[in-house]
Amino acid sequence: MEQTLFYSFLLLLIVSSSYQYFFNTARLEQLPCTKYYNKGELYYDCSNKNLITIPDLPTNIVYLNLQHNKIVDLTSYHLRNMGNLKVLDLSFNYLKSINNVSFHGLMMLQQLRLNNNKLEYDVTVFPISCLLPLKSLKLLSVQNNGNGFTNYPLKQIAHLTNLEVLQMDISMDSKTSRLLALSYTPTEVLIIQNVLQYDNINYSTTIGHLCYLYKNLTEQCVWKLFNKILNRTSIRQLHLSNIFGLNQNCTPTQAVINAPPSLQIVNLTMNNLTWIALNLSSVVSLYLVHNRLGNYLVNNSYLITQSSKLENISLSHNQIYKLNTEIFNGQPYLKHIDLSFNFLSNISFDPSHLENLQILNLTYNHIKFLNEKFMKKIVTLKKNNNTKIDLRNNPLLCTCYTVPSLKLMWQIHQHFINFSQYQCTYENGTRSKANSFDKVIPYLVQDCFKLKPKTKNTTTLTLSVSLTVFGIITAMLLSSAVVIYKQRWKLRYMYYTARMKYISKENEEENSSEYNYDAFISYSDEDRIFVIDHCIKKLEEDRNLKLCIHERDFIPGHDINNNMVTAIQTSRKTICIITRSFLESDFCMFELNMARMESTHSRNGKNILFLVFYEKLSSKDLPLVLCEHIQKQSYIQYPSNEMGIAIFWDKISDAINA
């Protein structure tokens, strides 16, 4: 009897266990999540499933992705049995609160992402001990939470002894001193985003272990600030990207980064930089991608350092059409040079001292051939190293003229990346076949030397006739060029005026008043703050004048030159804000000369051009056309004292109304 009961109990236990197993399996299969194994670890992806709470999941999960759902709170033991969990992503949800047991049992958790939720940095919704169970946590992301960040969750993280990466928002005001709490953690990476104000920042010297500093700033000159604080840290990486007007209100002396010895990587990508001057003696990698350094690098270098340990430099996407021949001097340790996606048609810098160079990336430029001088130095250089050159996606020419360069390329073809894949264009306009470049050059060399020489008499006669015709044509072209050059601004003005009259006749619309604006303000983008903050307030708001500002009043979609001429012709006066950047701008000089032509040819000789010297410039700084103008017409210098400024705006108003 007892034996029968034992076997009955055993059978019941087996049936119950089987039922529980199949029930759990069926329940897990019904979950909207995707599961998979990676190196033997269980991953669950429950993102974008419209979940409002964390479902019951297996306890052996290592990676759990719950981002982009509608989870509101973590106030119960949702995760208590997941002792193997290493990565938990709860970003982009609607979390409003966390309690002391929300992360109970997650001893192995290394990464926790709570960014982009509704959490406030407050002890009522973010208790001090809520992160206490996370003994292994290395990365914590809490940025983009709540509406205000006057209270930072620094007490909550002070006990996270293994924390290496902290991502949070912060307002860089007097409360920044609360960053002192970071001195209790070994944080190496501090990513601070959305910084709009940084006046009067005092960085604590106790944050000496800071290794990475990522900043997103807007329309501020930050170089002076960084020069003050960088040497107080052991920072290893500095990333500043997507910042409009980074050099605004700065001078080259302010824009020098005096890097501490610990700094290894500097990333200044996508900042619209037009010039840069860096003092980086210890930096190994420098990234200046997606800027506008093309004009600057013609005569300058990105470094002012005499000796450098730089190994990697990236200058891609910078509108570079020509490089200073000494741009890489003093950088003997360079291994990787990236000049891709620019407008280079020739390589002029000297590579002979770059004995450690491994990769020279020249892809996606306008290079038709490599000049013999550069190639011979490359040949000499390659005897001692394994430098690789990437010339893919360049419009190479395969002509008899380029044969010497092509022969040198063929001699060292093993040093060109994917050499056989290069394509080139023949004299008749056809392109070589793909994957045949290594066969094209020997054929071209042979074909060029097959050309039969002409007889001596025929050659002499042909040469004489050619030189005579060439001389006549050259003389005619020079004469025409001189006339055109002298009248160039008049011709351009006449062209745009005629074009605008034609357009206005087609539209058959005329303004009821003679002019649409009292004055058109011509200025460089470097001086936009002066125009936006001062000119508009003092002239439009205080003196009821109507100004034409190009970034506000130009018609989108119209040709930029047409917009400029229209602005001048529909304004009673044109005011030019003269600075060094104005004189360096082709657009600004175009506007100035069009205003001169308008005065001469359309306003019966009445001067409509008024010059405001916003910077002190000597006569040697001014182009000849501007010197001639100020000798005949009056101008005004922007004053340096308050009383003078008040009189200044009255004079500007009088000049506009005159």
Tab-separated table of N, CA and C in Angstrom, residues 399-516:
chain	number	residue	atom	x	y	z
A	399	THR	N	47.156	59.254	-70.375
A	399	THR	CA	47.601	59.906	-71.601
A	399	THR	C	49.118	59.834	-71.661
A	400	CYS	N	49.666	60.163	-72.814
A	400	CYS	CA	51.113	60.150	-72.935
A	400	CYS	C	51.768	61.160	-71.993
A	401	TYR	N	51.039	62.239	-71.682
A	401	TYR	CA	51.573	63.262	-70.775
A	401	TYR	C	51.747	62.708	-69.363
A	402	THR	N	50.860	61.812	-68.958
A	402	THR	CA	50.921	61.285	-67.589
A	402	THR	C	51.719	59.985	-67.485
A	403	VAL	N	52.327	59.544	-68.604
A	403	VAL	CA	53.078	58.285	-68.597
A	403	VAL	C	54.186	58.252	-67.552
A	404	PRO	N	55.031	59.321	-67.405
A	404	PRO	CA	56.093	59.246	-66.385
A	404	PRO	C	55.546	58.962	-64.982
A	405	SER	N	54.452	59.626	-64.623
A	405	SER	CA	53.853	59.394	-63.305
A	405	SER	C	53.290	57.975	-63.208
A	406	LEU	N	52.645	57.535	-64.295
A	406	LEU	CA	52.051	56.186	-64.289
A	406	LEU	C	53.125	55.107	-64.202
A	407	LYS	N	54.271	55.332	-64.865
A	407	LYS	CA	55.359	54.354	-64.798
A	407	LYS	C	55.878	54.208	-63.371
A	408	LEU	N	56.007	55.360	-62.675
A	408	LEU	CA	56.460	55.293	-61.283
A	408	LEU	C	55.433	54.580	-60.419
A	409	MET	N	54.144	54.841	-60.679
A	409	MET	CA	53.099	54.139	-59.937
A	409	MET	C	53.196	52.632	-60.187
A	410	TRP	N	53.466	52.254	-61.431
A	410	TRP	CA	53.561	50.831	-61.771
A	410	TRP	C	54.747	50.179	-61.049
A	411	GLN	N	55.853	50.910	-60.931
A	411	GLN	CA	57.040	50.362	-60.270
A	411	GLN	C	56.778	50.004	-58.810
A	412	ILE	N	55.901	50.785	-58.178
A	412	ILE	CA	55.615	50.534	-56.749
A	412	ILE	C	54.137	50.214	-56.552
A	413	HIS	N	53.541	49.536	-57.539
A	413	HIS	CA	52.091	49.317	-57.496
A	413	HIS	C	51.653	48.531	-56.263
A	414	GLN	N	52.540	47.758	-55.678
A	414	GLN	CA	52.178	46.991	-54.496
A	414	GLN	C	51.908	47.896	-53.290
A	415	HIS	N	52.307	49.160	-53.382
A	415	HIS	CA	52.066	50.106	-52.289
A	415	HIS	C	50.792	50.932	-52.487
A	416	PHE	N	50.050	50.667	-53.549
A	416	PHE	CA	48.764	51.331	-53.769
A	416	PHE	C	47.641	50.353	-53.436
A	417	ILE	N	46.743	50.781	-52.600
A	417	ILE	CA	45.639	49.924	-52.157
A	417	ILE	C	44.712	49.626	-53.338
A	418	ASN	N	44.471	48.328	-53.584
A	418	ASN	CA	43.582	47.882	-54.672
A	418	ASN	C	43.979	48.512	-56.014
A	419	PHE	N	45.263	48.429	-56.317
A	419	PHE	CA	45.802	49.090	-57.505
A	419	PHE	C	45.076	48.665	-58.781
A	420	SER	N	44.775	47.378	-58.920
A	420	SER	CA	44.152	46.878	-60.155
A	420	SER	C	42.747	47.428	-60.360
A	421	GLN	N	42.126	47.951	-59.289
A	421	GLN	CA	40.753	48.454	-59.385
A	421	GLN	C	40.677	49.915	-59.845
A	422	TYR	N	41.829	50.594	-59.932
A	422	TYR	CA	41.801	51.989	-60.368
A	422	TYR	C	41.327	52.059	-61.824
A	423	GLN	N	40.649	53.152	-62.155
A	423	GLN	CA	40.224	53.413	-63.520
A	423	GLN	C	40.740	54.772	-63.963
A	424	CYS	N	40.973	54.905	-65.265
A	424	CYS	CA	41.465	56.185	-65.761
A	424	CYS	C	40.784	56.511	-67.080
A	425	THR	N	40.921	57.754	-67.510
A	425	THR	CA	40.286	58.248	-68.738
A	425	THR	C	41.336	58.468	-69.816
A	426	TYR	N	41.066	57.927	-71.024
A	426	TYR	CA	41.970	58.104	-72.158
A	426	TYR	C	41.725	59.455	-72.825
A	427	GLU	N	42.614	59.779	-73.780
A	427	GLU	CA	42.512	61.072	-74.480
A	427	GLU	C	41.209	61.203	-75.255
A	428	ASN	N	40.633	60.082	-75.705
A	428	ASN	CA	39.384	60.137	-76.471
A	428	ASN	C	38.148	60.171	-75.572
A	429	GLY	N	38.361	60.226	-74.255
A	429	GLY	CA	37.247	60.348	-73.324
A	429	GLY	C	36.726	59.044	-72.766
A	430	THR	N	37.142	57.906	-73.329
A	430	THR	CA	36.679	56.619	-72.798
A	430	THR	C	37.431	56.260	-71.522
A	431	ARG	N	36.801	55.399	-70.708
A	431	ARG	CA	37.403	54.994	-69.436
A	431	ARG	C	37.906	53.561	-69.535
A	432	SER	N	38.964	53.296	-68.813
A	432	SER	CA	39.504	51.935	-68.790
A	432	SER	C	38.533	51.001	-68.088
A	433	LYS	N	38.642	49.729	-68.392
A	433	LYS	CA	37.777	48.741	-67.774
A	433	LYS	C	38.140	48.556	-66.300
A	434	ALA	N	37.137	48.177	-65.528
A	434	ALA	CA	37.389	47.918	-64.111
A	434	ALA	C	38.321	46.719	-63.954
A	435	ASN	N	39.116	46.755	-62.873
A	435	ASN	CA	40.030	45.666	-62.534
A	435	ASN	C	41.071	45.391	-63.621
A	436	SER	N	41.460	46.433	-64.357
A	436	SER	CA	42.452	46.236	-65.423
A	436	SER	C	43.566	47.273	-65.381
A	437	PHE	N	43.626	48.077	-64.313
A	437	PHE	CA	44.572	49.191	-64.268
A	437	PHE	C	46.016	48.700	-64.331
A	438	ASP	N	46.283	47.529	-63.758
A	438	ASP	CA	47.646	47.013	-63.768
A	438	ASP	C	48.082	46.595	-65.177
A	439	LYS	N	47.116	46.414	-66.102
A	439	LYS	CA	47.438	46.071	-67.490
A	439	LYS	C	47.442	47.300	-68.388
A	440	VAL	N	46.715	48.348	-67.964
A	440	VAL	CA	46.595	49.553	-68.781
A	440	VAL	C	47.934	50.257	-68.928
A	441	ILE	N	48.688	50.370	-67.855
A	441	ILE	CA	49.914	51.181	-67.874
A	441	ILE	C	50.965	50.604	-68.822
A	442	PRO	N	51.276	49.301	-68.750
A	442	PRO	CA	52.255	48.789	-69.725
A	442	PRO	C	51.816	49.000	-71.177
A	443	TYR	N	50.531	48.828	-71.436
A	443	TYR	CA	50.010	49.040	-72.784
A	443	TYR	C	50.174	50.501	-73.202
A	444	LEU	N	49.863	51.435	-72.289
A	444	LEU	CA	49.948	52.865	-72.605
A	444	LEU	C	51.387	53.276	-72.861
A	445	VAL	N	52.323	52.772	-72.056
A	445	VAL	CA	53.744	53.091	-72.238
A	445	VAL	C	54.210	52.632	-73.624
A	446	GLN	N	53.834	51.419	-73.985
A	446	GLN	CA	54.216	50.869	-75.285
A	446	GLN	C	53.588	51.667	-76.427
A	447	ASP	N	52.321	52.040	-76.276
A	447	ASP	CA	51.599	52.750	-77.327
A	447	ASP	C	52.164	54.145	-77.549
A	448	CYS	N	52.532	54.824	-76.479
A	448	CYS	CA	53.053	56.195	-76.599
A	448	CYS	C	54.389	56.218	-77.316
A	449	PHE	N	55.217	55.199	-77.092
A	449	PHE	CA	56.520	55.173	-77.734
A	449	PHE	C	56.458	54.661	-79.172
A	450	LYS	N	55.263	54.218	-79.604
A	450	LYS	CA	55.079	53.794	-80.994
A	450	LYS	C	54.825	54.959	-81.918
A	451	LEU	N	54.544	56.150	-81.388
A	451	LEU	CA	54.228	57.310	-82.230
A	451	LEU	C	55.404	57.637	-83.144
A	452	LYS	N	55.157	57.704	-84.469
A	452	LYS	CA	56.223	57.963	-85.441
A	452	LYS	C	56.630	59.420	-85.412
A	453	PRO	N	57.950	59.703	-85.373
A	453	PRO	CA	58.395	61.097	-85.404
A	453	PRO	C	58.217	61.688	-86.801
A	454	LYS	N	57.861	62.962	-86.853
A	454	LYS	CA	57.678	63.642	-88.133
A	454	LYS	C	59.035	64.077	-88.689
A	455	THR	N	59.097	64.391	-89.985
A	455	THR	CA	60.344	64.852	-90.595
A	455	THR	C	60.740	66.179	-90.014
A	456	LYS	N	62.015	66.507	-90.158
A	456	LYS	CA	62.547	67.726	-89.547
A	456	LYS	C	61.909	68.968	-90.121
A	457	ASN	N	61.773	69.040	-91.486
A	457	ASN	CA	61.210	70.235	-92.122
A	457	ASN	C	59.752	70.427	-91.744
A	458	THR	N	59.001	69.310	-91.772
A	458	THR	CA	57.577	69.391	-91.436
A	458	THR	C	57.394	69.847	-89.997
A	459	THR	N	58.250	69.291	-89.135
A	459	THR	CA	58.162	69.642	-87.722
A	459	THR	C	58.473	71.110	-87.506
A	460	THR	N	59.527	71.631	-88.199
A	460	THR	CA	59.918	73.034	-88.049
A	460	THR	C	58.820	73.969	-88.541
A	461	LEU	N	58.232	73.641	-89.724
A	461	LEU	CA	57.175	74.470	-90.272
A	461	LEU	C	55.950	74.478	-89.365
A	462	THR	N	55.591	73.297	-88.909
A	462	THR	CA	54.423	73.192	-88.017
A	462	THR	C	54.645	73.985	-86.747
A	463	LEU	N	55.873	73.883	-86.224
A	463	LEU	CA	56.185	74.601	-85.002
A	463	LEU	C	56.130	76.106	-85.220
A	464	SER	N	56.639	76.585	-86.331
A	464	SER	CA	56.651	78.031	-86.611
A	464	SER	C	55.235	78.572	-86.744
A	465	VAL	N	54.414	77.846	-87.534
A	465	VAL	CA	53.032	78.287	-87.717
A	465	VAL	C	52.288	78.276	-86.392
A	466	SER	N	52.495	77.223	-85.638
A	466	SER	CA	51.806	77.103	-84.341
A	466	SER	C	52.193	78.236	-83.411
A	467	LEU	N	53.488	78.563	-83.362
A	467	LEU	CA	53.941	79.637	-82.477
A	467	LEU	C	53.378	80.982	-82.913
A	468	THR	N	53.318	81.213	-84.272
A	468	THR	CA	52.780	82.481	-84.758
A	468	THR	C	51.308	82.636	-84.401
A	469	VAL	N	50.532	81.563	-84.670
A	469	VAL	CA	49.103	81.607	-84.356
A	469	VAL	C	48.894	81.759	-82.855
A	470	PHE	N	49.708	81.038	-82.125
A	470	PHE	CA	49.605	81.115	-80.662
A	470	PHE	C	49.902	82.527	-80.161
A	471	GLY	N	50.920	83.178	-80.761
A	471	GLY	CA	51.270	84.534	-80.348
A	471	GLY	C	50.148	85.519	-80.616
A	472	ILE	N	49.529	85.394	-81.828
A	472	ILE	CA	48.436	86.307	-82.192
A	472	ILE	C	47.255	86.120	-81.242
A	473	ILE	N	46.887	84.857	-81.041
A	473	ILE	CA	45.752	84.581	-80.166
A	473	ILE	C	46.028	85.042	-78.735
A	474	THR	N	47.262	84.823	-78.273
A	474	THR	CA	47.635	85.243	-76.916
A	474	THR	C	47.531	86.749	-76.761
A	475	ALA	N	48.018	87.506	-77.779
A	475	ALA	CA	47.950	88.970	-77.725
A	475	ALA	C	46.503	89.446	-77.679
A	476	MET	N	45.651	88.821	-78.498
A	476	MET	CA	44.238	89.207	-78.503
A	476	MET	C	43.571	88.888	-77.162
A	477	LEU	N	43.887	87.723	-76.645
A	477	LEU	CA	43.298	87.331	-75.371
A	477	LEU	C	43.757	88.239	-74.241
A	478	LEU	N	45.044	88.604	-74.252
A	478	LEU	CA	45.557	89.485	-73.206
A	478	LEU	C	44.896	90.858	-73.254
A	479	SER	N	44.756	91.374	-74.485
A	479	SER	CA	44.103	92.676	-74.628
A	479	SER	C	42.662	92.626	-74.127
A	480	SER	N	41.956	91.551	-74.525
A	480	SER	CA	40.576	91.408	-74.071
A	480	SER	C	40.515	91.242	-72.567
A	481	ALA	N	41.460	90.480	-72.021
A	481	ALA	CA	41.468	90.230	-70.579
A	481	ALA	C	41.685	91.516	-69.791
A	482	VAL	N	42.580	92.380	-70.298
A	482	VAL	CA	42.844	93.651	-69.610
A	482	VAL	C	41.583	94.504	-69.565
A	483	VAL	N	40.889	94.585	-70.734
A	483	VAL	CA	39.662	95.385	-70.790
A	483	VAL	C	38.602	94.804	-69.864
A	484	ILE	N	38.434	93.504	-69.934
A	484	ILE	CA	37.412	92.852	-69.104
A	484	ILE	C	37.736	93.012	-67.629
A	485	TYR	N	39.027	92.872	-67.266
A	485	TYR	CA	39.403	92.989	-65.856
A	485	TYR	C	39.118	94.392	-65.315
A	486	LYS	N	39.424	95.403	-66.121
A	486	LYS	CA	39.192	96.772	-65.664
A	486	LYS	C	37.707	97.061	-65.475
A	487	GLN	N	36.891	96.428	-66.301
A	487	GLN	CA	35.439	96.694	-66.263
A	487	GLN	C	34.668	95.524	-65.634
A	488	ARG	N	35.356	94.676	-64.875
A	488	ARG	CA	34.724	93.429	-64.423
A	488	ARG	C	33.514	93.679	-63.539
A	489	TRP	N	33.604	94.644	-62.611
A	489	TRP	CA	32.480	94.872	-61.699
A	489	TRP	C	31.309	95.533	-62.423
A	490	LYS	N	31.655	96.397	-63.389
A	490	LYS	CA	30.593	97.024	-64.174
A	490	LYS	C	29.852	95.980	-65.002
A	491	LEU	N	30.600	95.065	-65.600
A	491	LEU	CA	29.979	94.025	-66.418
A	491	LEU	C	29.102	93.110	-65.575
A	492	ARG	N	29.582	92.734	-64.398
A	492	ARG	CA	28.785	91.864	-63.524
A	492	ARG	C	27.525	92.585	-63.061
A	493	TYR	N	27.687	93.863	-62.739
A	493	TYR	CA	26.526	94.644	-62.300
A	493	TYR	C	25.492	94.744	-63.422
A	494	MET	N	25.954	95.010	-64.635
A	494	MET	CA	25.033	95.127	-65.763
A	494	MET	C	24.318	93.805	-66.021
A	495	TYR	N	25.037	92.711	-65.863
A	495	TYR	CA	24.424	91.394	-66.086
A	495	TYR	C	23.299	91.142	-65.093
A	496	TYR	N	23.585	91.346	-63.803
A	496	TYR	CA	22.565	91.052	-62.790
A	496	TYR	C	21.405	92.055	-62.840
A	497	THR	N	21.718	93.315	-63.199
A	497	THR	CA	20.642	94.295	-63.328
A	497	THR	C	19.711	93.926	-64.479
A	498	ALA	N	20.284	93.566	-65.603
A	498	ALA	CA	19.461	93.168	-66.752
A	498	ALA	C	18.651	91.928	-66.436
A	499	ARG	N	19.252	91.005	-65.733
A	499	ARG	CA	18.540	89.777	-65.384
A	499	ARG	C	17.375	90.063	-64.455
A	500	MET	N	17.593	90.940	-63.469
A	500	MET	CA	16.524	91.266	-62.521
A	500	MET	C	15.385	92.004	-63.228
A	501	LYS	N	15.709	92.911	-64.201
A	501	LYS	CA	14.659	93.606	-64.941
A	501	LYS	C	13.836	92.631	-65.764
A	502	TYR	N	14.512	91.637	-66.325
A	502	TYR	CA	13.800	90.636	-67.115
A	502	TYR	C	12.849	89.827	-66.239
A	503	ILE	N	13.334	89.457	-65.054
A	503	ILE	CA	12.496	88.684	-64.135
A	503	ILE	C	11.306	89.503	-63.668
A	504	SER	N	11.546	90.815	-63.358
A	504	SER	CA	10.445	91.656	-62.875
A	504	SER	C	9.397	91.875	-63.959
A	505	LYS	N	9.816	91.935	-65.256
A	505	LYS	CA	8.847	92.070	-66.338
A	505	LYS	C	8.004	90.814	-66.477
A	506	GLU	N	8.641	89.658	-66.288
A	506	GLU	CA	7.890	88.411	-66.385
A	506	GLU	C	6.843	88.324	-65.281
A	507	ASN	N	7.220	88.746	-64.090
A	507	ASN	CA	6.284	88.681	-62.966
A	507	ASN	C	5.221	89.763	-63.024
A	508	GLU	N	5.551	90.896	-63.713
A	508	GLU	CA	4.628	92.031	-63.853
A	508	GLU	C	4.118	92.516	-62.498
A	509	GLU	N	5.046	92.586	-61.573
A	509	GLU	CA	4.688	93.083	-60.241
A	509	GLU	C	5.629	94.218	-59.892
A	510	GLU	N	5.102	95.285	-59.374
A	510	GLU	CA	5.925	96.408	-58.949
A	510	GLU	C	5.533	96.808	-57.545
A	511	ASN	N	6.549	97.227	-56.753
A	511	ASN	CA	6.274	97.678	-55.392
A	511	ASN	C	5.603	99.043	-55.424
A	512	SER	N	4.743	99.256	-54.463
A	512	SER	CA	4.048	100.546	-54.393
A	512	SER	C	4.993	101.656	-53.963
A	513	SER	N	6.061	101.321	-53.273
A	513	SER	CA	7.033	102.331	-52.826
A	513	SER	C	8.329	102.153	-53.605
A	514	GLU	N	9.169	103.196	-53.589
A	514	GLU	CA	10.387	103.156	-54.381
A	514	GLU	C	11.370	102.138	-53.828
A	515	TYR	N	11.496	102.056	-52.503
A	515	TYR	CA	12.421	101.108	-51.870
A	515	TYR	C	11.674	100.284	-50.822
A	516	ASN	N	12.070	99.008	-50.723
A	516	ASN	CA	11.460	98.121	-49.720
A	516	ASN	C	12.138	98.257	-48.363
